[in-house]
Structure formats: structure tokens, C-alpha cells
mmCIF file of C-alpha atoms in Angstrom:
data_model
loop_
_atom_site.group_PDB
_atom_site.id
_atom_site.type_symbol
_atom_site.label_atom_id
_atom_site.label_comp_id
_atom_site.label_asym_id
_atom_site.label_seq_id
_atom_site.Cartn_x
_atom_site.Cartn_y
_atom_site.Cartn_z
ATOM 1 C CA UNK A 226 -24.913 -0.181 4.451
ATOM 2 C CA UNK A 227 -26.899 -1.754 1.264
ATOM 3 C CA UNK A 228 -24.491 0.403 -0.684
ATOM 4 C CA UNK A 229 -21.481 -0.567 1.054
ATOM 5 C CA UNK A 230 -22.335 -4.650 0.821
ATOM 6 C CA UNK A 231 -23.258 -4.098 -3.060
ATOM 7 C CA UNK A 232 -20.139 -2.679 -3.650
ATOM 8 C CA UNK A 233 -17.786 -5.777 -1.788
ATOM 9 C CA UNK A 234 -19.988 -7.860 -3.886
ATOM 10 C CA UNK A 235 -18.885 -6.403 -6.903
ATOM 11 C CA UNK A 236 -15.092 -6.397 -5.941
ATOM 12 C CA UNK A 237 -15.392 -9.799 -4.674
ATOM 13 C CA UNK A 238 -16.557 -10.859 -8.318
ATOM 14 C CA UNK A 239 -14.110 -8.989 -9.936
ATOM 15 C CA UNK A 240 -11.882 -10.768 -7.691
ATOM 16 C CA UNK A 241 -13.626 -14.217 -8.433
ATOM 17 C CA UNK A 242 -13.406 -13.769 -12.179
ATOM 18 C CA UNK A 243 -9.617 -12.548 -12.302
ATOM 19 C CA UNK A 244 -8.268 -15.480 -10.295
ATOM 20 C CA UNK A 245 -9.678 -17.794 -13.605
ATOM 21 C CA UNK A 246 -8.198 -14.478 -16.231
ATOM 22 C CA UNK A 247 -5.501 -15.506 -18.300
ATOM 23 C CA UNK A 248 -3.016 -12.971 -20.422
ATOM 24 C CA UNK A 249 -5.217 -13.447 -23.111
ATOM 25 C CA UNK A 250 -8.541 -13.079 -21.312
ATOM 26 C CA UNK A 251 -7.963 -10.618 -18.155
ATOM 27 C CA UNK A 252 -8.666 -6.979 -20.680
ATOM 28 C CA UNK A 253 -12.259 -8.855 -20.995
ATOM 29 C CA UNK A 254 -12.799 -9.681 -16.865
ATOM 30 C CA UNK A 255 -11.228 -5.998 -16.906
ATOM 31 C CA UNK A 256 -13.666 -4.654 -19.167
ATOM 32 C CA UNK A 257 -16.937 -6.420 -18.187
ATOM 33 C CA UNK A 258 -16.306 -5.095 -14.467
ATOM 34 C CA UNK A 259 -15.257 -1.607 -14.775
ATOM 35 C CA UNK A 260 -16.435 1.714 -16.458
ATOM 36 C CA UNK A 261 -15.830 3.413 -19.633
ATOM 37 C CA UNK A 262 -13.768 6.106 -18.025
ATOM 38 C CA UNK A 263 -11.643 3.717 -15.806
ATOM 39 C CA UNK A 264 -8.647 5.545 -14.076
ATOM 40 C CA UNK A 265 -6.017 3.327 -12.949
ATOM 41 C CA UNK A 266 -2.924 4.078 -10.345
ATOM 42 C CA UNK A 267 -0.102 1.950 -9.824
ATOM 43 C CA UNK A 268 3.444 1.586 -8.928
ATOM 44 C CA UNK A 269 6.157 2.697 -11.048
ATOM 45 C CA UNK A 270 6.854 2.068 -13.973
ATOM 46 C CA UNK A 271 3.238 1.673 -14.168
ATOM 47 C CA UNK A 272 1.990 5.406 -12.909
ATOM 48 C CA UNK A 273 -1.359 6.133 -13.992
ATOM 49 C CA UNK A 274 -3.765 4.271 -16.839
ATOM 50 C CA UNK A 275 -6.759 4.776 -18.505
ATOM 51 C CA UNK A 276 -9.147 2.096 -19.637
ATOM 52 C CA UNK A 277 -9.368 -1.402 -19.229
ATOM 53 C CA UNK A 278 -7.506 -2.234 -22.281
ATOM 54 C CA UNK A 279 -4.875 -0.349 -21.548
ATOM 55 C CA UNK A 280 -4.838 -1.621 -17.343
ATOM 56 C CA UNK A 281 -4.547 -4.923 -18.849
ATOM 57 C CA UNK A 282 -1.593 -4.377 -21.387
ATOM 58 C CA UNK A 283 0.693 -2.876 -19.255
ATOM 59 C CA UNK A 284 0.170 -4.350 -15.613
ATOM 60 C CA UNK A 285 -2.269 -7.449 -15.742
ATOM 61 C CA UNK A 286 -1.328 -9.421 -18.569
ATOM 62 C CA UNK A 287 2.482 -9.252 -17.941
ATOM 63 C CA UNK A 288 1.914 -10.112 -14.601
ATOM 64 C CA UNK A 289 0.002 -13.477 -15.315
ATOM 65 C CA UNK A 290 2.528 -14.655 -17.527
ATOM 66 C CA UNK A 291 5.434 -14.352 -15.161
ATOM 67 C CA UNK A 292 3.663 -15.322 -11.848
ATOM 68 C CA UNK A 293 1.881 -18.551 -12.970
ATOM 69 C CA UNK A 294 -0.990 -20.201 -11.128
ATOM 70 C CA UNK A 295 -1.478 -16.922 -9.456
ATOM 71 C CA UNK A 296 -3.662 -17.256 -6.152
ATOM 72 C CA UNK A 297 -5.190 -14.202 -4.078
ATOM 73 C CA UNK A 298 -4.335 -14.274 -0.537
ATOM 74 C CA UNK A 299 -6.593 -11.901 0.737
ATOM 75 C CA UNK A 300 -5.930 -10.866 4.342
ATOM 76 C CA UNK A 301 -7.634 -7.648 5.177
ATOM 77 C CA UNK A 302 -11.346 -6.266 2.784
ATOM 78 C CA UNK A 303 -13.966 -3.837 3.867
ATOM 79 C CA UNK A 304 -15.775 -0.700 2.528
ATOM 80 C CA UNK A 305 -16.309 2.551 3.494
ATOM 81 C CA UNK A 306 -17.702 6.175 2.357
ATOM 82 C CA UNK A 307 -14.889 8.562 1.331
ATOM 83 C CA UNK A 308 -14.370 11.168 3.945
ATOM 84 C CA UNK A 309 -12.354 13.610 1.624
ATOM 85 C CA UNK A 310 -14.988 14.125 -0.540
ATOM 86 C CA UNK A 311 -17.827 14.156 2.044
ATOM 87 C CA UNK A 312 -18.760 10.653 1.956
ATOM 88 C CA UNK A 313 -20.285 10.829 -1.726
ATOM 89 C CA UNK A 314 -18.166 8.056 -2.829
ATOM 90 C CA UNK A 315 -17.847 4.082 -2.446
ATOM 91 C CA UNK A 316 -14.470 2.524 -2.071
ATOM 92 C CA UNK A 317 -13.525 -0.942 -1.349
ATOM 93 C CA UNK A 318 -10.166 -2.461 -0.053
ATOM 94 C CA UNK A 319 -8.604 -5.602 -0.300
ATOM 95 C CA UNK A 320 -4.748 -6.021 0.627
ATOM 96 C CA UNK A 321 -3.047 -9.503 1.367
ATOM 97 C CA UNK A 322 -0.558 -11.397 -1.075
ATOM 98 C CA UNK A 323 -0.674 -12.323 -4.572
ATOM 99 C CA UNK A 324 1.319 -16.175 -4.846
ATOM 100 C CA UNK A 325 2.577 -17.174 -7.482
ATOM 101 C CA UNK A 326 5.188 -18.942 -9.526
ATOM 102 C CA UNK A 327 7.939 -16.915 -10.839
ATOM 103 C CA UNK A 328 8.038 -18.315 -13.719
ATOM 104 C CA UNK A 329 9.272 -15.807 -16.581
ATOM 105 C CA UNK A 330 10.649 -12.044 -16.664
ATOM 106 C CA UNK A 331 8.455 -9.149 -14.770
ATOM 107 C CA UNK A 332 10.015 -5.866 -15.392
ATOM 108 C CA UNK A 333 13.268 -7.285 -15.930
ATOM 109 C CA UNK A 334 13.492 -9.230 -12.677
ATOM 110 C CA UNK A 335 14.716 -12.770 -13.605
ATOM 111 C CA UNK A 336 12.501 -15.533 -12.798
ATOM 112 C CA UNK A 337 13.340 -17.744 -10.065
ATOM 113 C CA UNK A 338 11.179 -21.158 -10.967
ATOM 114 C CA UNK A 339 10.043 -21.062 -7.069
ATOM 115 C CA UNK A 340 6.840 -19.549 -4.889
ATOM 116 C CA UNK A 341 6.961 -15.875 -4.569
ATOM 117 C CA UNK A 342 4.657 -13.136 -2.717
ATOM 118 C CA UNK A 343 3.583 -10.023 -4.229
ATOM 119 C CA UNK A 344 2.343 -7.489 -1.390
ATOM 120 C CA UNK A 345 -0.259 -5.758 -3.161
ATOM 121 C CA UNK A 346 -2.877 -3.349 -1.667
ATOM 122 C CA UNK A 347 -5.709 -1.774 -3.729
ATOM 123 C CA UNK A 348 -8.467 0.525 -3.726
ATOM 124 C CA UNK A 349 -11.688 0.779 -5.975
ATOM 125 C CA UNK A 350 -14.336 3.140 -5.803
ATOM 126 C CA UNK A 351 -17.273 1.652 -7.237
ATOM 127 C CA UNK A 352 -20.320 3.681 -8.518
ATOM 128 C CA UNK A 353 -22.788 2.899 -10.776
ATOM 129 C CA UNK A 354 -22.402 -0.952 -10.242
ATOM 130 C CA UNK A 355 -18.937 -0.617 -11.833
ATOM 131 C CA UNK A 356 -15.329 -0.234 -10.732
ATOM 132 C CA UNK A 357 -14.540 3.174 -12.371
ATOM 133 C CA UNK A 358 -11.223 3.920 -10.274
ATOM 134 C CA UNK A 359 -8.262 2.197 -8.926
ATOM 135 C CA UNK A 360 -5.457 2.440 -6.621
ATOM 136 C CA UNK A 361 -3.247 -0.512 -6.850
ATOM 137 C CA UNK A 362 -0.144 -0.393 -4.550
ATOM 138 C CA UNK A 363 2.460 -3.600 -4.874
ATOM 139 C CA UNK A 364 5.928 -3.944 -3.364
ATOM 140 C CA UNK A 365 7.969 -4.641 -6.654
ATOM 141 C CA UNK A 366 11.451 -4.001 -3.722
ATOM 142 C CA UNK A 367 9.799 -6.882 -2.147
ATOM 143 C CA UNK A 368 9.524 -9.304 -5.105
ATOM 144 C CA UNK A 369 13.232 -8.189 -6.631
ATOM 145 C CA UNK A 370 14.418 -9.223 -3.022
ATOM 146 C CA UNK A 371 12.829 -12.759 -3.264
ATOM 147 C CA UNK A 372 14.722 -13.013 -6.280
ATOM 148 C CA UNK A 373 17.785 -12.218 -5.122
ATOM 149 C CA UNK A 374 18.212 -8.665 -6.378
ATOM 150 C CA UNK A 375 18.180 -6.735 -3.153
ATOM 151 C CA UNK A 376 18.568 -3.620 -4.003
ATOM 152 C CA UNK A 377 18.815 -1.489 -1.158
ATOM 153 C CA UNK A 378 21.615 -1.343 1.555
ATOM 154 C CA UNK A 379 20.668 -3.082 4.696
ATOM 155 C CA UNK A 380 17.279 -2.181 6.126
ATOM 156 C CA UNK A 381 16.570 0.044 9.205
ATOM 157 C CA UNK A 382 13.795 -2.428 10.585
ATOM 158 C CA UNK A 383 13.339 -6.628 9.379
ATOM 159 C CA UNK A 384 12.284 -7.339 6.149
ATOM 160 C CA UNK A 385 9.836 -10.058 5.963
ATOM 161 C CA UNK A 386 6.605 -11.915 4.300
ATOM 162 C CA UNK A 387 4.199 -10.104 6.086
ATOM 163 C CA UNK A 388 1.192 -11.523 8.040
ATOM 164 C CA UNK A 389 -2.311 -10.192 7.935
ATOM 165 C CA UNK A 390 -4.152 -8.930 11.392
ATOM 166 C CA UNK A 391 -3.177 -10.855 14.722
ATOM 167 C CA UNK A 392 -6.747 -11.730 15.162
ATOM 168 C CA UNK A 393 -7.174 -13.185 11.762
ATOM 169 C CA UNK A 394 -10.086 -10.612 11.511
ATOM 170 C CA UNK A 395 -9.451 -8.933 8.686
ATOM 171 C CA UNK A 396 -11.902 -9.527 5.519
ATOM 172 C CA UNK A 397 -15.181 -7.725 6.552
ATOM 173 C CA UNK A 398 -17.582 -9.342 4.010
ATOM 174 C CA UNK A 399 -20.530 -8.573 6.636
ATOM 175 C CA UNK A 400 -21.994 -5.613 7.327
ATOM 176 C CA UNK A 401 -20.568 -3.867 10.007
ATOM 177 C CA UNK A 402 -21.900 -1.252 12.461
ATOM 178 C CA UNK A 403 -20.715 2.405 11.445
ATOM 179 C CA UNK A 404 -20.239 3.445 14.785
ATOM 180 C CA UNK A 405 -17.135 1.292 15.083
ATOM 181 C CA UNK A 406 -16.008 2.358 11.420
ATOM 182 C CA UNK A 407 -16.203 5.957 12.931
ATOM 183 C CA UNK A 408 -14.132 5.315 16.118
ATOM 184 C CA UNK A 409 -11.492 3.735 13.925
ATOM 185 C CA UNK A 410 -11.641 6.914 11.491
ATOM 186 C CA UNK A 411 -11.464 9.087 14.710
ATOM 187 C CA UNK A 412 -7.950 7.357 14.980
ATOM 188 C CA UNK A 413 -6.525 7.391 12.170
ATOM 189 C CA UNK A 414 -7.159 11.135 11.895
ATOM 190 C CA UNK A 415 -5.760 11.671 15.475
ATOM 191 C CA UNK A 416 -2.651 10.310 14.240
ATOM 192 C CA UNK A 417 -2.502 11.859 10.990
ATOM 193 C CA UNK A 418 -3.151 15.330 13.249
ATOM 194 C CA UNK A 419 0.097 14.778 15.161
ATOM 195 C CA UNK A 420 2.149 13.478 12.344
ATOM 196 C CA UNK A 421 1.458 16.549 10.804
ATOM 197 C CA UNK A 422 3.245 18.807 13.066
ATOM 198 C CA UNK A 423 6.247 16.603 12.925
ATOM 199 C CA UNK A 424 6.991 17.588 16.756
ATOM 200 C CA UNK A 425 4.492 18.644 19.334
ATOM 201 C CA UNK A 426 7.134 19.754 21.768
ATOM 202 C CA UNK A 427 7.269 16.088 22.836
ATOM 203 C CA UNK A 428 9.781 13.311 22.390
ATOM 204 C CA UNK A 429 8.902 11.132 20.141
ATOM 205 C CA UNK A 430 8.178 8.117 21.794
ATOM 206 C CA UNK A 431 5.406 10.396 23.584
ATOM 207 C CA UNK A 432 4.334 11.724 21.267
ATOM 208 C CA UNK A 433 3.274 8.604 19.416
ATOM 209 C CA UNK A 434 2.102 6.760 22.109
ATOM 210 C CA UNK A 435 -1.412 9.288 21.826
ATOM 211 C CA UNK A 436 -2.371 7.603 19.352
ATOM 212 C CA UNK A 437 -0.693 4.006 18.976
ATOM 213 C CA UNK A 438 -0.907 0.838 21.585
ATOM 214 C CA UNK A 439 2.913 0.174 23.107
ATOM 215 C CA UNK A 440 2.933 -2.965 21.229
ATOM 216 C CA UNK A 441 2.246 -1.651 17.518
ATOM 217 C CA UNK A 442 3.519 -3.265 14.673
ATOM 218 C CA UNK A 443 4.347 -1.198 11.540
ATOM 219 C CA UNK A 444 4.975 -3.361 8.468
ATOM 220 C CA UNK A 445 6.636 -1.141 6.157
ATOM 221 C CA UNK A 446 7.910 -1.636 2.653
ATOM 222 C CA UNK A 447 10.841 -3.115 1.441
ATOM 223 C CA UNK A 448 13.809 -0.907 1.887
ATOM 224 C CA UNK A 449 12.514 -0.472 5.575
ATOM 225 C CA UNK A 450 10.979 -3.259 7.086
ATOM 226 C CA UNK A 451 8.909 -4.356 9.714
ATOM 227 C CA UNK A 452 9.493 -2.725 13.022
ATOM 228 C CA UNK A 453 7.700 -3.391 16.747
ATOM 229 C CA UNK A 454 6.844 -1.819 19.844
ATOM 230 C CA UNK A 455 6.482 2.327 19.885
ATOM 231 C CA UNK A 456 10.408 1.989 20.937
ATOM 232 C CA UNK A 457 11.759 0.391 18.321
ATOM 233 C CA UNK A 458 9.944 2.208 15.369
ATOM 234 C CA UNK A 459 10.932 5.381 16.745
ATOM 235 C CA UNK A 460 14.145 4.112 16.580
ATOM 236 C CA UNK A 461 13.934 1.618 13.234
ATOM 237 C CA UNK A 462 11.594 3.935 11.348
ATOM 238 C CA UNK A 463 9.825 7.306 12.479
ATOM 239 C CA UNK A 464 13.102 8.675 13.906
ATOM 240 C CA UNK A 465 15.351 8.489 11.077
ATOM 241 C CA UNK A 466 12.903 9.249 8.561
ATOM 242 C CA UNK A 467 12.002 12.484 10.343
ATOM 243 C CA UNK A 468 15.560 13.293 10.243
ATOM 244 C CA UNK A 469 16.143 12.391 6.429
ATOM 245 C CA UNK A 470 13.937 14.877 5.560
ATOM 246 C CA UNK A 471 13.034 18.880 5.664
ATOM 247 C CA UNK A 472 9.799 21.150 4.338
ATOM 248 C CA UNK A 473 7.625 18.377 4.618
ATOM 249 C CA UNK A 474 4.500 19.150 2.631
ATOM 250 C CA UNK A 475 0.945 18.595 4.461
ATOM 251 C CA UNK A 476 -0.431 15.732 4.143
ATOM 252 C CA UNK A 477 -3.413 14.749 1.099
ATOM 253 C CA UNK A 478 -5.236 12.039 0.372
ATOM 254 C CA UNK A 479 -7.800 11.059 -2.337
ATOM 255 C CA UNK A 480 -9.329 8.151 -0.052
ATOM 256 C CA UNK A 481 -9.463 8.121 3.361
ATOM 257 C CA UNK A 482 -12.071 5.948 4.695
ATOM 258 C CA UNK A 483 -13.342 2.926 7.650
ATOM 259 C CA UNK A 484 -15.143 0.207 8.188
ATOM 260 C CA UNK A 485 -14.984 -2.178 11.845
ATOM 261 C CA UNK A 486 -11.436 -2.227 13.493
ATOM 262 C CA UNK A 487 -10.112 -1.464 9.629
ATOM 263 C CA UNK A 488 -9.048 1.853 8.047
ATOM 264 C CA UNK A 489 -6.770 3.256 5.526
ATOM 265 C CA UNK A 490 -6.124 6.219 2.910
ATOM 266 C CA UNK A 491 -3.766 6.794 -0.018
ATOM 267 C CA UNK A 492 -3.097 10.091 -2.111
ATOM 268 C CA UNK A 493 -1.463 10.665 -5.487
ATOM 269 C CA UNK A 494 1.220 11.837 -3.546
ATOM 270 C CA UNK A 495 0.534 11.786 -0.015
ATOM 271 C CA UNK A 496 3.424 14.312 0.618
ATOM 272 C CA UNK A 497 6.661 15.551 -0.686
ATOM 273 C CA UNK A 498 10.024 16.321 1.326
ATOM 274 C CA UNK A 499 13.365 17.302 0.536
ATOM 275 C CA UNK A 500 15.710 14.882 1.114
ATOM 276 C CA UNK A 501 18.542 15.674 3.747
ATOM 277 C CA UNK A 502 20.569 12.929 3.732
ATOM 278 C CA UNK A 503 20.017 9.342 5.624
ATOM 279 C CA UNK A 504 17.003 7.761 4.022
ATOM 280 C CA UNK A 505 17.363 4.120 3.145
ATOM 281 C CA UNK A 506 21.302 4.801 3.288
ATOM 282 C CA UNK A 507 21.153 7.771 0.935
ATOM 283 C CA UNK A 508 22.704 11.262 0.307
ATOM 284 C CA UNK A 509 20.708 14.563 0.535
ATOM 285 C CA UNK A 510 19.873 15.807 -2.651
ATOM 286 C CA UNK A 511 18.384 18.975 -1.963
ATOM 287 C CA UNK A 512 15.444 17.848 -4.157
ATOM 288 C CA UNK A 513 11.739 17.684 -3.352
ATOM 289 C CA UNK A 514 10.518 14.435 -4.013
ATOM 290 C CA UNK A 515 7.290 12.983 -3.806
ATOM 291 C CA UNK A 516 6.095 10.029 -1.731
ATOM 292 C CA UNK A 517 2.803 8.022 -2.533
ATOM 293 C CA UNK A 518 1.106 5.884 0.162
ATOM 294 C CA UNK A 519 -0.783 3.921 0.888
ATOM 295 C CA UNK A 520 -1.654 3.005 4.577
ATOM 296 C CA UNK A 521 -4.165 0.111 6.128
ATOM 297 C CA UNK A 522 -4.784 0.147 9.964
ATOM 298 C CA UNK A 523 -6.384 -2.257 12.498
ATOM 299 C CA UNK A 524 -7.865 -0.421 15.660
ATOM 300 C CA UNK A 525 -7.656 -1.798 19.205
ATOM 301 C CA UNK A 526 -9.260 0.151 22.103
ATOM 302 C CA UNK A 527 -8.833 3.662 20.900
ATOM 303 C CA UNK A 528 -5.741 3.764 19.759
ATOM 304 C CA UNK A 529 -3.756 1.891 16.651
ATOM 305 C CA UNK A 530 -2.127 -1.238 16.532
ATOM 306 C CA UNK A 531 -0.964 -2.468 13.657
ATOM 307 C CA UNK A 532 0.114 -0.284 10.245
ATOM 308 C CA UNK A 533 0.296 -1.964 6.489
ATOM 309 C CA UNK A 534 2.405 0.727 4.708
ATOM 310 C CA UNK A 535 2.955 0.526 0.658
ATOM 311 C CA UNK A 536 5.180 3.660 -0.383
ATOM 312 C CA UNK A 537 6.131 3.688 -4.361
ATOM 313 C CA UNK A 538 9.769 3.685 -3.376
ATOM 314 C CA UNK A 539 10.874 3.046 -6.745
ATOM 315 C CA UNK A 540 8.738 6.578 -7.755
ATOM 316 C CA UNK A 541 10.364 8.467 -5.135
ATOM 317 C CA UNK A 542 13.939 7.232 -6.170
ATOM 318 C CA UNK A 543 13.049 7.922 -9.643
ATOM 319 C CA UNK A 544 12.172 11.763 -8.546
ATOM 320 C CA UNK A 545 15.875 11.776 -6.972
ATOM 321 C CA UNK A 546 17.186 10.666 -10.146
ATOM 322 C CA UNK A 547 17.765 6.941 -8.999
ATOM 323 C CA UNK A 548 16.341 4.400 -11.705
ATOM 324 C CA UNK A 549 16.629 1.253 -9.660
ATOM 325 C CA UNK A 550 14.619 -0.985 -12.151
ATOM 326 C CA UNK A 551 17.520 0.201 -14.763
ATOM 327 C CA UNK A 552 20.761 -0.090 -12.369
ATOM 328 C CA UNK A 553 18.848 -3.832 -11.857
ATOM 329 C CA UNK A 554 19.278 -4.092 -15.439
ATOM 330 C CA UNK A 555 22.652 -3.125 -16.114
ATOM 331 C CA UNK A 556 23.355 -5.061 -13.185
ATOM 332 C CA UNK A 557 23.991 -2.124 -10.918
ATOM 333 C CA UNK A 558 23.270 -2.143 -7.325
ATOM 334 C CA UNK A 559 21.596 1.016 -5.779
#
């Protein structure tokens, strides 16, 4: 638990120091906080990155020159030991909002002078009082929509700004007894155990209703939405995805970890399907394409209750040949 509560510290410095960072000054917060071999994931375009210098040049810096007086909103941060690799590793999570002003060009989304929200979601695995890897998921769909350049066809479920936890309970700076981390695990892999089969002989509303609470709320990404109740996200969500897709690979993660009510995982993909046709409004392609998650979860009793999902939607439209940032560009809708 010492380990755990050195590690938040760390983060929440990092944290500390990067909400005073400017473009000129964030490759030095970068570099005084993180290791010489520093492996970065992100979102497309930004894919995978090496080094602080190079973290900062191609995600940080552009980002605090278009989102001005940038604030952290942090709604959900705990810690946990790594379960894929046998609990030898430290991560830490932190997922919430980044606010901001849209104030110049990100990625070629035009600026809109007023507030915006950038769902983000990250991981770091910290070891050797250093950050020396990151996962950092954030909903680019979300931001283009804010700035009116929507550029999906009408969701399945609501698109939203969305809240942290309903009990406000979300940023574990304590300690917190393992036991409870474990139960939540237990969870989580319970449901990742039946999502695997895709089917257990069971309709679907059945079927997940062994591992979620009736009332669950899944806040997906832009291009799906948020969607409540097991009813409606069989019907807004679960069910149409299942049927937009075929040879469904198993599931693997890099992360997959617990701490209190709080879990979550993410891989480098999580999966790939082939796409039959349906998803987000689209055609089959007959292609495999891959799908990289990640996924927060708050447990109540023992089953889930609410889901924080961040797919790289713009990488899996890019492996089915669809550059949205581009068509966005040419002034193209998808």
C-alpha cells in the first residue's frame, strides 16, 4: 500500500506541475517526471511516442496552445498492481475532463473562442519513482462535436458532457483496503468472462444482468453515446454492436487493475472484428479492424454500475480506410 500511495503522489505532482506547463515549458515538467525510456500511447493521429521530448512535441504542446487556461477536472484516480503481469507493476489512473478555451487550431478543428471539454483518461505505470509508461485515451469525436463538426451520423445512445461517479467518490488519494480492490477486480473479470463468449445461450438482457446492476450507466464515446438501464444498452449499444461485427478476437489487455469501488484496463488493441455492416451507420467492409479501449468501472454490491468507455474511434475508422480528421479537412462529412 506504501507503494501504491508513493506512486499517486508522484502522478498527482506530475499533475500539479503540468497544470502551471506552458508550450514552451511542458517537454521540461515532461522530462523531470518521467524516465529515460518513456513509452507513450495515445489517440490517433498521435499512436505511440517515445521520450518526453518527443510526448511533448506532438501531443502536449499543441494542445496548450489551442485549449488556453487549461484546468484538470479530475473525477475518478486510484492505483493498483497490474494483474496481467502478476502484479509486478504500479499503475495509476486519473480520468475526468480537461477545460479549456478553444482558442486556436488542434488537429485541424477550428477554434470556437468558447469553454470546451476534453474527455481524457490515462494510465501511468510508475517504477523507479518515475512515470516510464503511458496510456492516454481522449475523445477528439467529442471535442470536433463541441465545435460543430459532428462527424458521425446520429448516435445510437445520447451524446453528452459526461459526469464523474454518482456518489462523487471517485479520486482515491487514501489508501484503500485491498480486499475491496479485489471484489471490484472479481467483477470486472466476471464480465469480461461473459463478454467473451459473445452469447451464453442467453438473451442478452440476461445475460448481462450477471454481472451489471439494472440501473447501469455506460458512458460511451462519441459516435455512441451514453446509454441507461441494462434495457436500453442492449438496445442503444451492446446489441447492435454485437451484430456489426463477426470473428471477434479474444480479448487483451496490457493493464488491468483495482483499487476501492474503482477498476479499469486498456490494451494496445483490446480486440479486433470484422466489420459486418451497422456500426455507427456504416457498411461492412469485410476488413479486420482493430479497436483500442480503454474502460473505468465503479462497483456497487457485486455487480457493476457505471462504465467510462474511451475507444480510438478515429484508429479504427482509419483501419477501414475512413480518415475522418482529413474528410474534416476537406470539409467532408463521414
Amino acid at each position: 500500500m506504501t507503494d501504491l500511495q508513493n506512486a499517486k503522489n508522484i502522478v498527482r505532482g506530475f499533475h500539479a506541475a503540468l497544470a502551471t506547463a506552458t508550450p514552451d515549458t511542458v517537454a521540461d515538467v515532461l522530462g523531470q517526471v518521467t524516465g529515460a525510456d518513456y513509452v507513450w500511447r495515445g489517440m490517433h493521429p498521435f499512436d505511440q511516442q517515445s521520450g518526453a521530448a518527443d510526448v511533448a512535441r506532438v501531443f502536449w504542446a499543441p494542445l496548450l496552445t489551442s485549449l488556453t487556461r487549461l484546468q484538470r477536472r479530475e473525477d475518478i484516480f486510484f492505483a493498483g498492481l497490474n494483474e496481467i503481469d502478476g502484479e509486478t507493476s504500479t499503475w495509476v489512473v486519473s480520468m475526468g475532463h480537461l477545460a479549456g478555451l478553444f482558442d486556436a487550431p488542434w488537429l485541424g478543428i477550428p477554434p470556437t473562442g468558447k469553454m470546451v471539454f476534453l474527455r481524457y483518461c490515462e494510465f501511468h505505470r510508475v517504477a523507479g519513482g518515475k512515470i516510464v509508461e503511458t496510456a492516454l485515451f481522449c475523445d477528439i469525436p467529442h471535442l470536433m462535436i463541441q465545435a460543430g463538426q459532428d462527424p458521425f451520423p446520429p448516435q445510437t445512445a445520447a451524446h453528452l458532457v459526461q459526469p464523474g461517479p454518482i456518489g462523487h467518490d471517485g479520486l482515491l488519494y487514501d489508501a484503500n483496503d485491498p480486499a475491496t480492490g479485489a471484489a471490484t477486480l472479481a467483477a470486472i473479470n466476471a464480465m469480461i468472462s461473459d463478454l467473451g463468449t459473445w452469447g451464453l445461450g442467453l438473451p442478452l438482457e440476461d445475460e448481462l444482468a450477471r454481472t451489471w446492476n439494472d440501473d447501469m450507466i455506460w458512458w460511451g464515446p462519441a459516435g455512441i453515446g451514453a446509454t441507461y438501464t441494462i434495457e436500453r444498452y442492449a438496445k442503444q449499444h451492446s446489441g447492435p454492436f454485437r451484430a456489426g461485427f463477426t470473428e471477434r478476437s479474444k480479448t487483451r489487455h496490457l493493464c488491468r487493475m483495482a483499487e476501492g469501488h474503482f477498476g479499469g484496463f486498456f490494451g494496445w488493441p483490446n480486440f479486433t472484428a470484422v466489420a459486418t455492416g451497422g456500426f455507427m451507420g456504416l457498411p461492412a467492409t469485410g476488413k479486420p479492424g482493430e479497436f483500442r479501449v480503454i474502460d473505468i468501472y465503479r462497483r456497487d454490491g457485486d455487480k457493476l454500475a457505471e462504465n467510462w468507455v474511451f475507444i480510438d474511434v478515429l484508429h479504427y475508422l482509419n483501419t477501414q480506410g475512413l480518415d475522418v480528421l482529413g474528410r474534416m479537412k476537406a470539409g467532408l462529412r463521414t
